[in-house]
mmCIF file of C-alpha atoms in Angstrom:
data_model
loop_
_atom_site.group_PDB
_atom_site.id
_atom_site.type_symbol
_atom_site.label_atom_id
_atom_site.label_comp_id
_atom_site.label_asym_id
_atom_site.label_seq_id
_atom_site.Cartn_x
_atom_site.Cartn_y
_atom_site.Cartn_z
ATOM 1 C CA UNK A 927 0.000 0.000 0.000
ATOM 2 C CA UNK A 928 1.503 3.397 -0.966
ATOM 3 C CA UNK A 929 0.782 6.928 0.168
ATOM 4 C CA UNK A 930 -2.096 8.833 -1.410
ATOM 5 C CA UNK A 931 -1.269 11.988 -3.397
ATOM 6 C CA UNK A 932 -2.921 14.115 -0.725
ATOM 7 C CA UNK A 933 -0.961 12.447 2.063
ATOM 8 C CA UNK A 934 2.311 12.761 0.152
ATOM 9 C CA UNK A 935 1.683 16.464 -0.481
ATOM 10 C CA UNK A 936 1.095 16.949 3.226
ATOM 11 C CA UNK A 937 4.308 15.100 4.084
ATOM 12 C CA UNK A 938 6.357 17.225 1.665
ATOM 13 C CA UNK A 939 4.761 20.428 3.013
ATOM 14 C CA UNK A 940 5.602 19.477 6.603
ATOM 15 C CA UNK A 941 9.188 18.681 5.590
ATOM 16 C CA UNK A 942 9.512 22.074 3.922
ATOM 17 C CA UNK A 943 8.290 23.845 7.046
ATOM 18 C CA UNK A 944 10.638 21.801 9.232
ATOM 19 C CA UNK A 945 13.686 22.653 7.110
ATOM 20 C CA UNK A 946 12.766 26.321 7.053
ATOM 21 C CA UNK A 947 12.449 26.322 10.851
ATOM 22 C CA UNK A 948 15.773 24.531 11.228
ATOM 23 C CA UNK A 949 17.567 26.974 8.951
ATOM 24 C CA UNK A 950 17.607 24.578 5.990
ATOM 25 C CA UNK A 951 21.190 23.488 6.525
ATOM 26 C CA UNK A 952 21.980 24.219 2.854
ATOM 27 C CA UNK A 953 19.815 21.308 1.653
ATOM 28 C CA UNK A 954 17.014 21.728 -0.859
ATOM 29 C CA UNK A 955 14.650 19.607 -2.909
ATOM 30 C CA UNK A 956 15.891 21.051 -6.209
ATOM 31 C CA UNK A 957 19.610 21.237 -5.412
ATOM 32 C CA UNK A 958 20.761 19.501 -8.622
ATOM 33 C CA UNK A 959 18.114 20.960 -10.917
ATOM 34 C CA UNK A 960 20.746 22.844 -12.952
ATOM 35 C CA UNK A 961 23.957 20.887 -12.312
ATOM 36 C CA UNK A 962 22.742 17.271 -12.578
ATOM 37 C CA UNK A 963 18.980 16.958 -13.145
ATOM 38 C CA UNK A 964 19.371 13.271 -14.105
ATOM 39 C CA UNK A 965 20.968 12.170 -10.827
ATOM 40 C CA UNK A 966 17.877 10.596 -9.252
ATOM 41 C CA UNK A 967 17.058 8.638 -12.416
ATOM 42 C CA UNK A 968 20.663 7.426 -12.700
ATOM 43 C CA UNK A 969 20.812 6.197 -9.101
ATOM 44 C CA UNK A 970 17.408 4.538 -9.312
ATOM 45 C CA UNK A 971 18.211 2.707 -12.549
ATOM 46 C CA UNK A 972 21.609 1.578 -11.293
ATOM 47 C CA UNK A 973 20.216 0.287 -8.017
ATOM 48 C CA UNK A 974 17.477 -1.642 -9.811
ATOM 49 C CA UNK A 975 20.065 -3.363 -11.988
ATOM 50 C CA UNK A 976 22.180 -4.397 -8.998
ATOM 51 C CA UNK A 977 19.098 -5.596 -7.108
ATOM 52 C CA UNK A 978 18.090 -7.886 -9.965
ATOM 53 C CA UNK A 979 21.236 -9.927 -9.336
ATOM 54 C CA UNK A 980 21.055 -9.649 -5.529
ATOM 55 C CA UNK A 981 17.586 -9.016 -4.043
ATOM 56 C CA UNK A 982 19.127 -8.377 -0.614
ATOM 57 C CA UNK A 983 20.707 -5.157 -1.925
ATOM 58 C CA UNK A 984 17.898 -2.823 -0.706
ATOM 59 C CA UNK A 985 18.287 -4.012 2.889
ATOM 60 C CA UNK A 986 22.059 -3.514 2.646
ATOM 61 C CA UNK A 987 21.627 0.040 1.289
ATOM 62 C CA UNK A 988 19.269 1.007 4.073
ATOM 63 C CA UNK A 989 21.575 -0.308 6.779
ATOM 64 C CA UNK A 990 24.617 1.313 5.161
ATOM 65 C CA UNK A 991 22.899 4.698 5.209
ATOM 66 C CA UNK A 992 21.771 4.287 8.839
ATOM 67 C CA UNK A 993 25.278 3.440 10.000
ATOM 68 C CA UNK A 994 26.815 6.331 8.076
ATOM 69 C CA UNK A 995 24.395 8.886 9.509
ATOM 70 C CA UNK A 996 24.903 7.699 13.098
ATOM 71 C CA UNK A 997 28.621 8.602 13.041
ATOM 72 C CA UNK A 998 29.383 12.331 12.571
ATOM 73 C CA UNK A 999 26.313 12.771 10.364
ATOM 74 C CA UNK A 1000 25.408 11.695 6.817
ATOM 75 C CA UNK A 1001 28.775 12.461 5.222
ATOM 76 C CA UNK A 1002 29.745 9.206 3.456
ATOM 77 C CA UNK A 1003 32.555 8.645 5.976
ATOM 78 C CA UNK A 1004 31.636 4.953 6.126
ATOM 79 C CA UNK A 1005 32.761 4.607 2.502
ATOM 80 C CA UNK A 1006 36.346 5.769 3.089
ATOM 81 C CA UNK A 1007 39.063 3.146 2.815
ATOM 82 C CA UNK A 1008 42.245 3.702 4.802
ATOM 83 C CA UNK A 1009 45.522 1.839 4.529
ATOM 84 C CA UNK A 1010 47.718 3.169 7.325
ATOM 85 C CA UNK A 1011 45.091 3.505 10.059
ATOM 86 C CA UNK A 1012 41.892 1.763 11.196
ATOM 87 C CA UNK A 1013 38.782 2.902 9.312
ATOM 88 C CA UNK A 1014 35.196 3.356 10.424
ATOM 89 C CA UNK A 1015 34.497 -0.079 8.983
ATOM 90 C CA UNK A 1016 36.901 -1.604 11.519
ATOM 91 C CA UNK A 1017 34.374 -0.963 14.271
ATOM 92 C CA UNK A 1018 32.852 -4.214 15.520
ATOM 93 C CA UNK A 1019 29.445 -2.495 15.373
ATOM 94 C CA UNK A 1020 29.784 -2.249 11.602
ATOM 95 C CA UNK A 1021 29.872 -6.012 11.387
ATOM 96 C CA UNK A 1022 27.691 -7.198 8.527
ATOM 97 C CA UNK A 1023 27.771 -3.910 6.602
ATOM 98 C CA UNK A 1024 27.733 -4.823 2.902
ATOM 99 C CA UNK A 1025 27.489 -3.386 -0.580
ATOM 100 C CA UNK A 1026 29.695 -0.322 -0.209
ATOM 101 C CA UNK A 1027 30.892 -1.160 -3.698
ATOM 102 C CA UNK A 1028 27.353 -0.509 -4.948
ATOM 103 C CA UNK A 1029 27.688 3.157 -3.994
ATOM 104 C CA UNK A 1030 31.046 3.216 -5.795
ATOM 105 C CA UNK A 1031 29.317 1.861 -8.908
ATOM 106 C CA UNK A 1032 26.462 4.367 -8.689
ATOM 107 C CA UNK A 1033 28.963 7.183 -8.173
ATOM 108 C CA UNK A 1034 30.848 6.180 -11.335
ATOM 109 C CA UNK A 1035 27.581 6.215 -13.287
ATOM 110 C CA UNK A 1036 26.761 9.709 -12.005
ATOM 111 C CA UNK A 1037 30.309 10.952 -12.653
ATOM 112 C CA UNK A 1038 30.075 9.851 -16.275
ATOM 113 C CA UNK A 1039 27.183 12.284 -16.785
ATOM 114 C CA UNK A 1040 27.819 14.971 -14.137
ATOM 115 C CA UNK A 1041 31.497 14.993 -13.165
ATOM 116 C CA UNK A 1042 32.289 16.391 -9.709
ATOM 117 C CA UNK A 1043 28.748 17.643 -9.127
ATOM 118 C CA UNK A 1044 27.097 15.074 -6.842
ATOM 119 C CA UNK A 1045 28.480 13.982 -3.476
ATOM 120 C CA UNK A 1046 28.826 10.384 -2.353
ATOM 121 C CA UNK A 1047 26.739 11.341 0.694
ATOM 122 C CA UNK A 1048 23.783 12.330 -1.505
ATOM 123 C CA UNK A 1049 24.147 9.204 -3.640
ATOM 124 C CA UNK A 1050 24.028 7.045 -0.503
ATOM 125 C CA UNK A 1051 20.877 8.807 0.715
ATOM 126 C CA UNK A 1052 19.216 8.421 -2.687
ATOM 127 C CA UNK A 1053 20.148 4.736 -2.839
ATOM 128 C CA UNK A 1054 18.643 4.106 0.602
ATOM 129 C CA UNK A 1055 15.531 6.089 -0.330
ATOM 130 C CA UNK A 1056 15.093 4.120 -3.551
ATOM 131 C CA UNK A 1057 15.788 0.852 -1.727
ATOM 132 C CA UNK A 1058 12.695 1.481 0.397
ATOM 133 C CA UNK A 1059 10.489 2.350 -2.591
ATOM 134 C CA UNK A 1060 11.565 -0.567 -4.795
ATOM 135 C CA UNK A 1061 10.851 -2.955 -1.907
ATOM 136 C CA UNK A 1062 7.242 -1.800 -1.687
ATOM 137 C CA UNK A 1063 7.687 1.056 0.771
ATOM 138 C CA UNK A 1064 6.842 4.758 0.458
ATOM 139 C CA UNK A 1065 8.338 7.028 -2.180
ATOM 140 C CA UNK A 1066 10.187 9.552 -0.029
ATOM 141 C CA UNK A 1067 11.159 13.020 -1.204
ATOM 142 C CA UNK A 1068 14.564 13.922 0.248
ATOM 143 C CA UNK A 1069 16.414 17.267 0.163
ATOM 144 C CA UNK A 1070 19.900 17.148 -1.336
ATOM 145 C CA UNK A 1071 23.103 19.173 -1.190
ATOM 146 C CA UNK A 1072 25.255 17.209 1.278
ATOM 147 C CA UNK A 1073 29.012 17.321 1.046
ATOM 148 C CA UNK A 1074 31.419 14.482 1.784
ATOM 149 C CA UNK A 1075 33.649 14.524 4.840
ATOM 150 C CA UNK A 1076 37.287 15.557 4.452
ATOM 151 C CA UNK A 1077 38.615 13.900 7.606
ATOM 152 C CA UNK A 1078 39.528 10.260 8.076
ATOM 153 C CA UNK A 1079 36.798 8.409 9.995
ATOM 154 C CA UNK A 1080 37.424 6.997 13.436
ATOM 155 C CA UNK A 1081 36.589 3.409 14.291
ATOM 156 C CA UNK A 1082 36.586 4.374 17.988
ATOM 157 C CA UNK A 1083 33.972 7.058 17.275
ATOM 158 C CA UNK A 1084 31.877 4.483 15.449
ATOM 159 C CA UNK A 1085 32.230 2.123 18.417
ATOM 160 C CA UNK A 1086 30.930 4.803 20.774
ATOM 161 C CA UNK A 1087 28.080 6.148 18.630
ATOM 162 C CA UNK A 1088 26.614 3.133 16.830
ATOM 163 C CA UNK A 1089 23.919 1.315 18.852
ATOM 164 C CA UNK A 1090 24.789 -1.977 20.504
ATOM 165 C CA UNK A 1091 22.938 -5.176 19.620
ATOM 166 C CA UNK A 1092 21.433 -5.199 23.117
ATOM 167 C CA UNK A 1093 19.964 -1.704 22.791
ATOM 168 C CA UNK A 1094 16.574 -1.234 24.453
ATOM 169 C CA UNK A 1095 13.752 1.258 24.007
ATOM 170 C CA UNK A 1096 15.333 3.892 26.272
ATOM 171 C CA UNK A 1097 18.532 3.938 24.242
ATOM 172 C CA UNK A 1098 16.677 3.893 20.947
ATOM 173 C CA UNK A 1099 14.532 6.898 21.884
ATOM 174 C CA UNK A 1100 17.606 8.765 23.081
ATOM 175 C CA UNK A 1101 19.500 8.160 19.825
ATOM 176 C CA UNK A 1102 16.683 9.113 17.469
ATOM 177 C CA UNK A 1103 15.487 11.932 19.718
ATOM 178 C CA UNK A 1104 18.909 13.515 19.277
ATOM 179 C CA UNK A 1105 18.160 13.588 15.532
ATOM 180 C CA UNK A 1106 14.993 15.605 16.133
ATOM 181 C CA UNK A 1107 12.589 12.672 15.830
ATOM 182 C CA UNK A 1108 9.360 12.320 17.770
ATOM 183 C CA UNK A 1109 8.543 9.057 19.541
ATOM 184 C CA UNK A 1110 6.198 8.194 16.677
ATOM 185 C CA UNK A 1111 8.947 8.734 14.101
ATOM 186 C CA UNK A 1112 11.455 6.780 16.202
ATOM 187 C CA UNK A 1113 9.140 3.769 16.331
ATOM 188 C CA UNK A 1114 8.541 4.098 12.595
ATOM 189 C CA UNK A 1115 12.270 4.179 11.813
ATOM 190 C CA UNK A 1116 12.639 0.891 13.699
ATOM 191 C CA UNK A 1117 10.325 -0.526 11.045
ATOM 192 C CA UNK A 1118 13.350 -0.622 8.741
ATOM 193 C CA UNK A 1119 13.998 -3.976 10.432
ATOM 194 C CA UNK A 1120 11.260 -5.332 8.199
ATOM 195 C CA UNK A 1121 13.953 -5.711 5.525
ATOM 196 C CA UNK A 1122 16.862 -8.116 5.686
ATOM 197 C CA UNK A 1123 18.302 -10.440 8.292
ATOM 198 C CA UNK A 1124 19.942 -10.414 11.715
ATOM 199 C CA UNK A 1125 23.277 -12.145 12.188
ATOM 200 C CA UNK A 1126 23.637 -14.655 14.977
ATOM 201 C CA UNK A 1127 26.587 -12.561 16.164
ATOM 202 C CA UNK A 1128 24.062 -9.873 17.197
ATOM 203 C CA UNK A 1129 21.326 -12.213 18.394
ATOM 204 C CA UNK A 1130 23.592 -14.037 20.849
ATOM 205 C CA UNK A 1131 23.421 -11.072 23.249
ATOM 206 C CA UNK A 1132 19.694 -11.592 23.577
ATOM 207 C CA UNK A 1133 19.937 -15.367 23.819
ATOM 208 C CA UNK A 1134 22.534 -15.196 26.582
ATOM 209 C CA UNK A 1135 20.471 -12.808 28.692
ATOM 210 C CA UNK A 1136 16.766 -13.451 28.045
ATOM 211 C CA UNK A 1137 15.603 -11.126 30.828
ATOM 212 C CA UNK A 1138 16.579 -7.600 29.770
ATOM 213 C CA UNK A 1139 15.042 -4.663 31.611
ATOM 214 C CA UNK A 1140 11.287 -4.453 31.204
ATOM 215 C CA UNK A 1141 10.749 -7.071 28.522
ATOM 216 C CA UNK A 1142 11.524 -10.682 27.945
ATOM 217 C CA UNK A 1143 13.647 -10.831 24.849
ATOM 218 C CA UNK A 1144 11.301 -13.122 22.934
ATOM 219 C CA UNK A 1145 8.489 -15.626 23.284
ATOM 220 C CA UNK A 1146 9.637 -19.153 24.228
ATOM 221 C CA UNK A 1147 8.920 -20.789 20.855
ATOM 222 C CA UNK A 1148 10.992 -18.236 18.986
ATOM 223 C CA UNK A 1149 13.753 -18.410 21.592
ATOM 224 C CA UNK A 1150 13.998 -22.174 21.096
ATOM 225 C CA UNK A 1151 14.085 -21.777 17.309
ATOM 226 C CA UNK A 1152 16.844 -19.170 17.471
ATOM 227 C CA UNK A 1153 18.910 -21.258 19.868
ATOM 228 C CA UNK A 1154 18.815 -24.037 17.281
ATOM 229 C CA UNK A 1155 19.735 -21.589 14.494
ATOM 230 C CA UNK A 1156 22.355 -19.725 16.550
ATOM 231 C CA UNK A 1157 23.749 -22.208 19.088
ATOM 232 C CA UNK A 1158 25.944 -20.826 21.865
ATOM 233 C CA UNK A 1159 29.569 -21.701 21.244
ATOM 234 C CA UNK A 1160 28.994 -21.859 17.482
ATOM 235 C CA UNK A 1161 32.128 -21.423 15.414
ATOM 236 C CA UNK A 1162 30.198 -19.516 12.718
ATOM 237 C CA UNK A 1163 28.124 -16.780 14.433
ATOM 238 C CA UNK A 1164 29.494 -14.264 11.917
ATOM 239 C CA UNK A 1165 28.140 -16.125 8.891
ATOM 240 C CA UNK A 1166 24.884 -17.504 10.330
ATOM 241 C CA UNK A 1167 21.726 -15.401 10.286
ATOM 242 C CA UNK A 1168 17.934 -15.454 10.611
ATOM 243 C CA UNK A 1169 15.360 -13.430 8.680
ATOM 244 C CA UNK A 1170 13.855 -10.484 10.542
ATOM 245 C CA UNK A 1171 10.293 -11.334 9.496
ATOM 246 C CA UNK A 1172 8.509 -13.640 7.002
ATOM 247 C CA UNK A 1173 8.561 -10.909 4.314
ATOM 248 C CA UNK A 1174 12.229 -9.941 4.629
ATOM 249 C CA UNK A 1175 12.473 -8.689 1.021
ATOM 250 C CA UNK A 1176 9.327 -6.536 1.241
ATOM 251 C CA UNK A 1177 9.044 -3.185 3.019
ATOM 252 C CA UNK A 1178 5.764 -3.555 4.900
ATOM 253 C CA UNK A 1179 4.331 -3.396 8.428
ATOM 254 C CA UNK A 1180 4.969 -7.075 9.202
ATOM 255 C CA UNK A 1181 7.701 -6.031 11.660
ATOM 256 C CA UNK A 1182 5.069 -4.578 14.020
ATOM 257 C CA UNK A 1183 2.761 -7.570 13.711
ATOM 258 C CA UNK A 1184 5.691 -9.827 14.626
ATOM 259 C CA UNK A 1185 6.623 -7.648 17.598
ATOM 260 C CA UNK A 1186 3.068 -7.729 18.942
ATOM 261 C CA UNK A 1187 3.150 -11.538 18.781
ATOM 262 C CA UNK A 1188 6.341 -11.653 20.852
ATOM 263 C CA UNK A 1189 8.481 -12.543 17.864
ATOM 264 C CA UNK A 1190 10.875 -9.593 17.871
ATOM 265 C CA UNK A 1191 14.414 -10.775 17.098
ATOM 266 C CA UNK A 1192 16.404 -8.139 19.014
ATOM 267 C CA UNK A 1193 15.834 -6.717 22.485
ATOM 268 C CA UNK A 1194 14.465 -3.402 21.207
ATOM 269 C CA UNK A 1195 12.072 -5.271 18.898
ATOM 270 C CA UNK A 1196 10.675 -7.152 21.878
ATOM 271 C CA UNK A 1197 10.412 -4.099 24.140
ATOM 272 C CA UNK A 1198 8.672 -1.788 21.659
ATOM 273 C CA UNK A 1199 5.116 -3.218 22.005
ATOM 274 C CA UNK A 1200 5.407 -3.431 25.810
ATOM 275 C CA UNK A 1201 6.706 0.042 26.629
ATOM 276 C CA UNK A 1202 3.818 2.490 27.289
ATOM 277 C CA UNK A 1203 5.577 5.202 25.285
ATOM 278 C CA UNK A 1204 6.018 3.132 22.129
ATOM 279 C CA UNK A 1205 3.374 0.411 22.375
ATOM 280 C CA UNK A 1206 0.481 2.532 21.026
ATOM 281 C CA UNK A 1207 2.460 3.348 17.879
ATOM 282 C CA UNK A 1208 3.444 -0.299 17.367
ATOM 283 C CA UNK A 1209 -0.226 -1.274 17.474
ATOM 284 C CA UNK A 1210 -1.284 1.585 15.158
ATOM 285 C CA UNK A 1211 1.420 0.804 12.603
ATOM 286 C CA UNK A 1212 0.478 -2.875 12.755
ATOM 287 C CA UNK A 1213 -3.109 -1.953 11.945
ATOM 288 C CA UNK A 1214 -2.473 0.827 9.430
ATOM 289 C CA UNK A 1215 0.436 0.532 7.001
ATOM 290 C CA UNK A 1216 -0.142 3.995 5.543
ATOM 291 C CA UNK A 1217 0.368 5.558 8.993
ATOM 292 C CA UNK A 1218 3.639 3.635 9.261
ATOM 293 C CA UNK A 1219 4.772 4.808 5.813
ATOM 294 C CA UNK A 1220 3.938 8.435 6.630
ATOM 295 C CA UNK A 1221 5.830 8.453 9.939
ATOM 296 C CA UNK A 1222 8.753 6.510 8.449
ATOM 297 C CA UNK A 1223 9.059 9.049 5.626
ATOM 298 C CA UNK A 1224 9.297 12.030 7.961
ATOM 299 C CA UNK A 1225 11.720 10.206 10.273
ATOM 300 C CA UNK A 1226 13.874 9.148 7.312
ATOM 301 C CA UNK A 1227 14.252 12.751 6.135
ATOM 302 C CA UNK A 1228 15.223 13.916 9.622
ATOM 303 C CA UNK A 1229 17.833 11.169 9.964
ATOM 304 C CA UNK A 1230 19.176 11.841 6.458
ATOM 305 C CA UNK A 1231 19.525 15.542 7.284
ATOM 306 C CA UNK A 1232 21.234 15.218 10.664
ATOM 307 C CA UNK A 1233 24.748 16.572 11.086
ATOM 308 C CA UNK A 1234 25.248 17.083 7.359
ATOM 309 C CA UNK A 1235 28.089 19.045 5.778
ATOM 310 C CA UNK A 1236 27.101 21.665 3.200
ATOM 311 C CA UNK A 1237 28.867 24.239 1.079
ATOM 312 C CA UNK A 1238 32.487 24.791 2.063
ATOM 313 C CA UNK A 1239 32.165 22.459 5.078
ATOM 314 C CA UNK A 1240 32.950 19.426 2.946
ATOM 315 C CA UNK A 1241 33.926 18.303 -0.538
ATOM 316 C CA UNK A 1242 32.603 16.264 -3.460
ATOM 317 C CA UNK A 1243 34.842 13.215 -3.693
ATOM 318 C CA UNK A 1244 35.629 11.912 -7.152
ATOM 319 C CA UNK A 1245 35.999 8.412 -5.711
ATOM 320 C CA UNK A 1246 33.901 7.625 -2.653
ATOM 321 C CA UNK A 1247 36.550 5.577 -0.887
ATOM 322 C CA UNK A 1248 39.334 8.148 -1.246
ATOM 323 C CA UNK A 1249 39.775 11.559 0.389
#
């Protein structure tokens, strides 16, 4: 189910008001209208081609964007390769991050048409946005104009800022609240877990400590299944994984239905329906997919616009992995 034209117009209008109130940050919805009007079509077409060969690509794009934006803002720092020092990717919390080479490919396609006009940071945001839409989710309008970082990323900074696998509702609300998100938007952003898989490496935290704070980590049947899939002492927790929900290639509201049934994979998934602050939104999103899409869209734009570099604050890298 998509957003109606009237709902989408309302979402775009609210975004415009929010950016005006926040000073705009140098981002705009028509940033490349003169310098590279084809950029969105190029990124969308390239991502579709890659996804035909690997249908898990959309989930990887969405996670890549989330992890980039959590560390010093959405500046494509996660794409930088370093030789003489540890990179952001060396953080243990970036375990499982994939498909950085897809952004490199998309960047080369854009460079062929619009050399040195479009940042890697904007290409990453567009790829994540299109990943949601091509998986059945909302078509999100995002402002553009980000610049790429000019400093080498820090793996220690990534370790301190990226959420741990055992994160609960309190920590989740604190992280997304710092990006300007409401509780409703924070719960909606968690719906990104509807795509992709969870590695046993991350699930083991929950399996080893089933009683975490306010919520049991998962219902007994699921716990038994996951213990069979991710046995303690396994020699392959890094390569073993379980799907997040039965429709792991489709962006839908199944995540919330699973959570309400006690089948959340991670601690935060299990706590969301039980916490009085977040539970009402979990139930509403489970009942109304359009409400979920609307809140996710506004939360996505806020996350994608947090801590960005604009103008002379950053650069446009010719190659995403090289400063």
